[in-house]
């Protein structure tokens, strides 16, 4: 069996995290199977470092382009690939080998207004529908996303496997005190602050987060700061207007993208992590925060309750007052804060990239009719209250 994997989005947010952990764990689990990775030229060296059974094949086709519809099938045929894994929803119709696809979410269908034009919406809708129909198996990252896929495309539930994401191991390791001190000084984090980390997109609901933060400060937490880590804030005029409207210039800081090593320290410095998103296929940042020992306030919609279990304060993300109530309670009720910290750490330990990618590798064997004896112990069960399916 020769397995092809589309690794062109290796450095993206979200899907890039999935691909990086997929490749890292496959390299640990399987030194026998030949893996052919479609990648960018700058990633060739990193892929060679995975091991001798990982072979990079450079592809310059643009993501979500007409060119990839031809370039991917041609590369797979030329390289003799017998099983193809599309780690996002692009599975070109000219791919004729057996295939599996990971559909992380249906956000483009839930929020079509976020796409640049109707052509982009048609491409997304058509690509997801085709991938769900043509792939031998569909993998997704939560029961919520599985339900969405069935609702939008009528996919047979027996064809869909729920395999949870996990967090990078660095978030579960206590950072060196010197490193913590250096980050605190560099970013001038002397006051108590709450943290948001993630993309700065409309469905992340950051306008309401800013309003909720204003309400919390008006309840007496005048020295509290809000630190937001993500995209360049200059692209989002509505957030700048909200800061100006509530006179929060001295209390809200937008730090842009930070490396994961720095982010791991930021989680631990924060008193609270707040993530009021309207929709997530999985919702990795709250899990990273819990693994870091930081209590979480997040939305009571989409996959977020599924990921956090009973370890977070869940709020109505459409109501700034409700978000503010959750933040205020978490910060002022010490027994609640300590309980969330304890439950969050326990909850995070139930997720494992090794267990999840072990299951992915088993599915490769099932689809190819080539069962593979994986080394080491059997994969542990899924988090309590949810199940791989």
Coordinates of C-alpha atoms in Angstrom, one line a residue:
X1 CA 0.0 0.0 0.0
X2 CA 1.3 3.4 -1.0
X3 CA -0.6 6.2 0.9
X4 CA -0.8 9.7 -0.5
X5 CA -1.6 12.7 1.8
X6 CA -2.3 16.3 0.7
X7 CA 0.1 18.3 3.0
X8 CA 0.0 21.6 1.1
X9 CA -1.8 23.3 4.0
X10 CA 0.9 22.2 6.5
X11 CA 1.3 25.7 8.0
X12 CA -2.3 26.8 8.1
X13 CA -4.3 27.4 11.3
X14 CA -6.7 24.6 12.2
X15 CA -6.2 22.2 9.3
X16 CA -2.4 22.8 9.4
X17 CA -2.4 21.7 13.1
X18 CA -4.3 18.6 12.1
X19 CA -1.8 17.8 9.3
X20 CA 1.3 18.4 11.4
X21 CA 0.0 16.0 14.1
X22 CA -1.2 13.5 11.6
X23 CA 2.3 13.3 10.0
X24 CA 4.2 13.3 13.3
X25 CA 2.1 10.5 14.8
X26 CA 2.2 8.4 11.6
X27 CA 6.0 8.7 11.6
X28 CA 6.0 7.3 15.2
X29 CA 3.5 4.6 14.5
X30 CA 4.4 3.3 11.1
X31 CA 7.9 2.9 9.7
X32 CA 6.9 0.4 7.0
X33 CA 4.2 1.9 4.8
X34 CA 5.3 4.3 2.1
X35 CA 3.8 7.8 2.4
X36 CA 3.7 10.2 -0.5
X37 CA 3.1 13.7 0.6
X38 CA 2.0 16.5 -1.8
X39 CA 3.7 19.6 -0.4
X40 CA 5.2 23.0 -1.0
X41 CA 8.8 23.3 -2.0
X42 CA 9.8 24.9 1.3
X43 CA 8.5 21.8 3.2
X44 CA 10.6 19.2 1.5
X45 CA 13.3 19.1 4.1
X46 CA 10.8 18.8 7.0
X47 CA 9.1 15.9 5.3
X48 CA 12.4 14.1 4.7
X49 CA 13.0 14.4 8.4
X50 CA 9.9 12.3 9.2
X51 CA 11.7 9.2 8.1
X52 CA 12.8 7.2 5.0
X53 CA 9.2 6.0 4.3
X54 CA 8.0 9.6 3.8
X55 CA 8.5 11.0 0.3
X56 CA 7.8 14.6 -0.6
X57 CA 6.3 15.5 -4.0
X58 CA 6.2 19.2 -4.7
X59 CA 2.8 20.6 -5.8
X60 CA 2.4 24.3 -6.7
X61 CA -1.4 24.0 -7.3
X62 CA -3.2 26.7 -5.3
X63 CA -5.6 25.7 -2.5
X64 CA -9.2 25.8 -3.6
X65 CA -8.3 26.4 -7.2
X66 CA -9.2 24.8 -10.6
X67 CA -5.6 23.8 -11.0
X68 CA -5.7 21.5 -8.0
X69 CA -8.6 19.5 -9.6
X70 CA -6.1 18.3 -12.2
X71 CA -2.7 18.5 -10.4
X72 CA -3.7 16.3 -7.5
X73 CA -5.0 13.3 -9.5
X74 CA -2.1 13.5 -11.9
X75 CA 0.4 13.4 -9.1
X76 CA -1.3 10.5 -7.4
X77 CA -1.4 8.5 -10.6
X78 CA 2.2 9.3 -11.5
X79 CA 3.4 8.3 -8.0
X80 CA 1.4 5.0 -8.0
X81 CA -0.6 6.0 -4.9
X82 CA -3.2 3.3 -3.9
X83 CA -4.9 5.2 -1.1
X84 CA -5.4 9.0 -0.9
X85 CA -6.2 11.0 2.3
X86 CA -7.6 14.4 1.7
X87 CA -7.2 16.1 5.1
X88 CA -9.7 18.8 4.2
X89 CA -12.7 18.7 1.9
X90 CA -10.9 18.8 -1.6
X91 CA -11.2 15.4 -3.3
X92 CA -11.0 16.0 -7.1
X93 CA -13.4 13.8 -9.2
X94 CA -10.4 12.6 -11.3
X95 CA -8.9 10.8 -8.3
X96 CA -9.5 7.1 -9.0
X97 CA -7.7 5.3 -6.2
X98 CA -9.4 4.5 -2.9
X99 CA -9.8 7.6 -0.7
X100 CA -10.6 8.9 2.7
X101 CA -11.4 12.5 3.5
X102 CA -11.4 14.6 6.7
X103 CA -14.2 17.1 6.8
X104 CA -13.6 19.3 9.8
X105 CA -16.7 21.3 9.7
X106 CA -19.4 22.8 7.5
X107 CA -18.7 26.4 8.4
X108 CA -18.9 27.7 4.8
X109 CA -22.4 26.3 4.6
X110 CA -23.4 27.6 8.1
X111 CA -22.1 31.1 7.4
X112 CA -22.0 31.6 3.6
X113 CA -21.7 35.3 4.1
X114 CA -18.1 34.9 5.2
X115 CA -16.9 33.7 1.8
X116 CA -15.8 36.4 -0.7
X117 CA -18.3 35.7 -3.4
X118 CA -20.9 33.2 -4.8
X119 CA -18.3 31.4 -6.8
X120 CA -16.3 30.6 -3.6
X121 CA -19.6 29.3 -2.0
X122 CA -20.4 27.1 -5.0
X123 CA -16.8 25.7 -4.9
X124 CA -17.0 25.0 -1.2
X125 CA -20.5 23.4 -1.4
X126 CA -19.7 21.3 -4.4
X127 CA -16.3 20.2 -3.1
X128 CA -17.7 19.1 0.3
X129 CA -20.6 17.3 -1.3
X130 CA -18.4 15.5 -3.8
X131 CA -15.9 14.5 -1.1
X132 CA -18.7 13.2 1.2
X133 CA -20.1 11.2 -1.7
X134 CA -17.0 9.8 -3.4
X135 CA -14.7 9.0 -0.4
X136 CA -14.8 5.5 0.8
X137 CA -14.8 6.8 4.4
X138 CA -15.4 10.2 5.8
X139 CA -13.6 11.3 9.0
X140 CA -14.6 14.3 11.1
X141 CA -13.6 15.8 14.4
X142 CA -16.8 15.9 16.5
X143 CA -20.3 14.4 16.7
X144 CA -21.5 17.9 16.0
X145 CA -19.7 18.0 12.6
X146 CA -21.0 14.5 11.9
X147 CA -24.5 15.6 12.4
X148 CA -23.9 18.7 10.1
X149 CA -22.5 16.5 7.3
X150 CA -25.5 14.1 7.5
X151 CA -27.9 17.1 7.5
X152 CA -26.3 18.9 4.6
X153 CA -25.4 16.0 2.4
X154 CA -27.4 13.0 3.5
X155 CA -24.2 10.9 4.1
X156 CA -24.8 7.5 5.6
X157 CA -23.8 7.7 9.3
X158 CA -22.0 4.4 9.1
X159 CA -19.6 5.9 6.6
X160 CA -18.6 8.7 9.0
X161 CA -16.0 8.2 11.7
X162 CA -15.6 10.7 14.5
X163 CA -12.0 11.0 15.5
X164 CA -11.2 13.8 18.0
X165 CA -8.4 16.3 17.7
X166 CA -6.1 16.8 20.6
X167 CA -3.6 19.4 21.8
X168 CA 0.1 19.8 21.2
X169 CA 2.0 18.2 24.0
X170 CA 3.8 21.5 24.8
X171 CA 0.5 22.9 26.3
X172 CA 0.6 20.2 28.9
X173 CA 4.1 20.9 30.1
X174 CA 4.9 23.5 32.8
X175 CA 7.2 26.1 31.1
X176 CA 10.5 27.1 32.7
X177 CA 10.1 30.0 35.2
X178 CA 12.7 32.0 33.3
X179 CA 10.7 31.7 30.1
X180 CA 7.5 32.7 31.8
X181 CA 9.2 35.8 33.3
X182 CA 10.6 36.7 29.9
X183 CA 7.2 36.5 28.2
X184 CA 5.6 38.5 31.0
X185 CA 8.2 41.2 30.6
X186 CA 8.2 41.3 26.8
X187 CA 4.5 41.8 26.6
X188 CA 4.1 43.8 29.8
X189 CA 1.6 41.5 31.4
X190 CA 1.7 42.7 35.0
X191 CA -2.0 43.1 35.5
X192 CA -4.7 40.4 35.7
X193 CA -5.9 39.5 32.2
X194 CA -8.3 37.3 30.3
X195 CA -7.2 35.8 27.0
X196 CA -8.7 35.0 23.6
X197 CA -6.7 33.1 21.0
X198 CA -7.8 32.1 17.6
X199 CA -8.7 33.5 14.2
X200 CA -10.2 36.9 14.0
X201 CA -13.2 36.1 11.9
X202 CA -16.9 37.1 12.2
X203 CA -18.1 33.8 13.6
X204 CA -15.6 34.1 16.4
X205 CA -18.0 36.6 17.9
X206 CA -15.3 39.1 19.1
X207 CA -17.6 42.1 18.9
X208 CA -19.8 40.6 21.6
X209 CA -16.7 39.6 23.6
X210 CA -15.5 43.2 23.6
X211 CA -19.0 44.4 24.8
X212 CA -19.0 41.7 27.5
X213 CA -15.5 42.8 28.6
X214 CA -16.8 46.3 28.9
X215 CA -19.7 45.1 31.1
X216 CA -17.4 43.1 33.4
X217 CA -15.2 46.1 34.0
X218 CA -18.2 48.2 34.9
X219 CA -19.1 45.6 37.6
X220 CA -15.9 46.6 39.4
X221 CA -13.0 44.7 37.8
X222 CA -11.5 48.0 36.6
X223 CA -7.9 46.7 36.4
X224 CA -8.8 43.7 34.3
X225 CA -7.2 43.5 30.8
X226 CA -8.2 41.6 27.7
X227 CA -5.4 40.1 25.5
X228 CA -6.4 38.9 22.0
X229 CA -4.1 36.7 20.0
X230 CA -4.8 36.0 16.3
X231 CA -4.9 37.8 12.9
X232 CA -3.9 41.3 12.2
X233 CA -6.6 43.4 13.8
X234 CA -6.2 46.2 11.3
X235 CA -8.3 44.1 8.9
X236 CA -11.4 44.3 11.1
X237 CA -12.8 47.8 11.5
X238 CA -15.7 46.7 13.6
X239 CA -13.4 45.6 16.4
X240 CA -11.6 48.9 16.3
X241 CA -14.9 50.7 16.5
X242 CA -16.0 48.6 19.5
X243 CA -12.8 49.4 21.4
X244 CA -13.3 53.1 20.6
X245 CA -17.0 53.0 21.6
X246 CA -16.4 51.5 25.0
X247 CA -13.1 53.5 25.6
X248 CA -11.1 50.3 26.0
X249 CA -7.9 51.5 24.4
X250 CA -5.9 51.1 27.6
X251 CA -7.4 47.7 28.5
X252 CA -7.5 45.7 25.3
X253 CA -4.4 44.5 23.5
X254 CA -4.2 42.8 20.1
X255 CA -1.0 40.9 19.8
X256 CA -1.4 39.2 16.4
X257 CA 0.0 35.7 15.7
X258 CA 2.3 34.2 18.3
X259 CA 4.4 31.1 18.1
X260 CA 3.0 28.1 20.0
X261 CA 5.8 28.2 22.5
X262 CA 4.8 31.7 23.4
X263 CA 1.1 30.9 23.3
X264 CA 1.7 28.1 25.8
X265 CA 3.1 30.6 28.3
X266 CA 0.3 33.1 27.6
X267 CA -2.4 30.5 28.5
X268 CA -0.7 29.9 31.9
X269 CA -0.3 33.7 32.6
X270 CA -4.0 34.3 31.9
X271 CA -6.6 34.2 34.7
X272 CA -9.2 33.0 32.3
X273 CA -9.6 31.9 28.7
X274 CA -12.7 33.2 26.9
X275 CA -13.9 31.7 23.6
X276 CA -17.5 32.8 22.6
X277 CA -17.5 31.4 19.1
X278 CA -20.8 30.9 17.3
X279 CA -19.6 27.7 15.5
X280 CA -16.7 25.3 15.7
X281 CA -16.1 21.9 14.1
X282 CA -14.0 21.1 17.1
X283 CA -12.7 24.1 19.0
X284 CA -9.0 23.5 19.8
X285 CA -8.1 26.6 21.8
X286 CA -10.4 25.8 24.8
X287 CA -8.8 22.4 24.9
X288 CA -5.3 23.9 24.8
X289 CA -6.3 26.3 27.6
X290 CA -7.6 23.4 29.8
X291 CA -4.4 21.4 29.2
X292 CA -2.5 24.5 30.4
X293 CA -4.6 24.7 33.6
X294 CA -6.5 27.8 32.6
X295 CA -10.2 27.9 33.4
X296 CA -12.4 28.4 30.3
X297 CA -15.6 30.3 29.5
X298 CA -17.0 29.3 26.2
X299 CA -20.2 28.9 24.1
X300 CA -23.0 26.5 24.8
X301 CA -23.5 25.9 21.1
X302 CA -21.9 23.7 18.3
X303 CA -19.1 21.3 19.4
X304 CA -17.8 23.4 22.3
X305 CA -19.9 21.6 25.0
X306 CA -18.8 18.3 23.5
X307 CA -15.1 19.2 23.8
X308 CA -15.2 20.9 27.3
X309 CA -17.7 18.6 29.0
X310 CA -18.4 19.8 32.5
X311 CA -15.0 21.5 32.8
X312 CA -16.0 25.0 31.5
X313 CA -18.6 27.7 32.1
X314 CA -20.9 27.6 29.2
X315 CA -22.7 30.8 28.0
X316 CA -25.1 32.0 25.4
X317 CA -22.7 33.5 22.8
X318 CA -25.4 35.7 21.3
X319 CA -25.9 37.6 24.6
X320 CA -23.1 39.9 25.8
X321 CA -24.7 40.0 29.2
X322 CA -24.5 36.2 29.5
X323 CA -20.9 36.2 28.4
X324 CA -20.1 38.9 31.0
X325 CA -21.9 36.9 33.7
X326 CA -19.8 33.9 32.9
X327 CA -16.5 35.8 33.0
X328 CA -17.5 37.6 36.2
X329 CA -18.5 34.4 38.0
X330 CA -15.3 32.6 36.9
X331 CA -13.1 35.4 38.1
X332 CA -14.8 36.2 41.4
X333 CA -15.9 32.8 42.7
X334 CA -12.7 31.2 43.8
X335 CA -14.1 27.6 44.5
X336 CA -15.6 27.7 41.0
X337 CA -12.3 28.9 39.5
X338 CA -10.3 26.2 41.3
X339 CA -12.9 23.5 40.3
X340 CA -12.7 24.5 36.6
X341 CA -9.0 24.3 36.7
X342 CA -9.0 20.8 38.2
X343 CA -11.7 19.6 35.9
X344 CA -10.1 21.2 32.8
X345 CA -6.8 19.4 33.4
X346 CA -8.6 16.1 33.8
X347 CA -10.7 16.6 30.7
X348 CA -7.7 17.5 28.6
X349 CA -6.0 14.3 29.5
X350 CA -8.8 12.3 27.9
X351 CA -7.7 13.6 24.4
X352 CA -4.7 12.1 22.6
X353 CA -3.2 12.7 19.2
X354 CA -1.6 9.3 19.4
X355 CA -4.9 7.6 20.0
X356 CA -6.6 9.6 17.3
X357 CA -4.0 9.0 14.6
X358 CA -3.8 5.4 15.5
X359 CA -7.4 5.1 14.6
X360 CA -6.8 7.0 11.3
X361 CA -4.1 4.5 10.4
X362 CA -6.5 1.7 11.2
X363 CA -9.0 3.2 8.8
X364 CA -6.4 3.4 6.1
X365 CA -6.0 -0.4 6.5
X366 CA -9.7 -1.0 6.5
X367 CA -10.3 1.0 3.3
X368 CA -7.3 -0.6 1.5
X369 CA -8.3 -4.1 2.7
X370 CA -4.7 -4.3 4.2
X371 CA -5.0 -4.5 8.0
X372 CA -1.9 -3.3 9.7
X373 CA -0.6 -4.4 13.0
X374 CA 0.2 -1.2 14.9
X375 CA 3.0 -1.4 17.5
X376 CA 2.4 -0.6 21.1
X377 CA -0.8 -0.8 23.2
X378 CA -4.3 -0.5 21.8
X379 CA -5.7 3.0 21.5
X380 CA -7.5 4.2 24.6
X381 CA -11.2 5.0 24.6
X382 CA -12.6 8.4 23.6
X383 CA -13.3 11.2 26.2
X384 CA -16.1 10.4 28.7
X385 CA -19.5 11.1 27.4
X386 CA -18.6 11.0 23.7
X387 CA -17.5 8.2 21.4
X388 CA -15.6 7.5 18.3
X389 CA -18.2 6.3 15.8

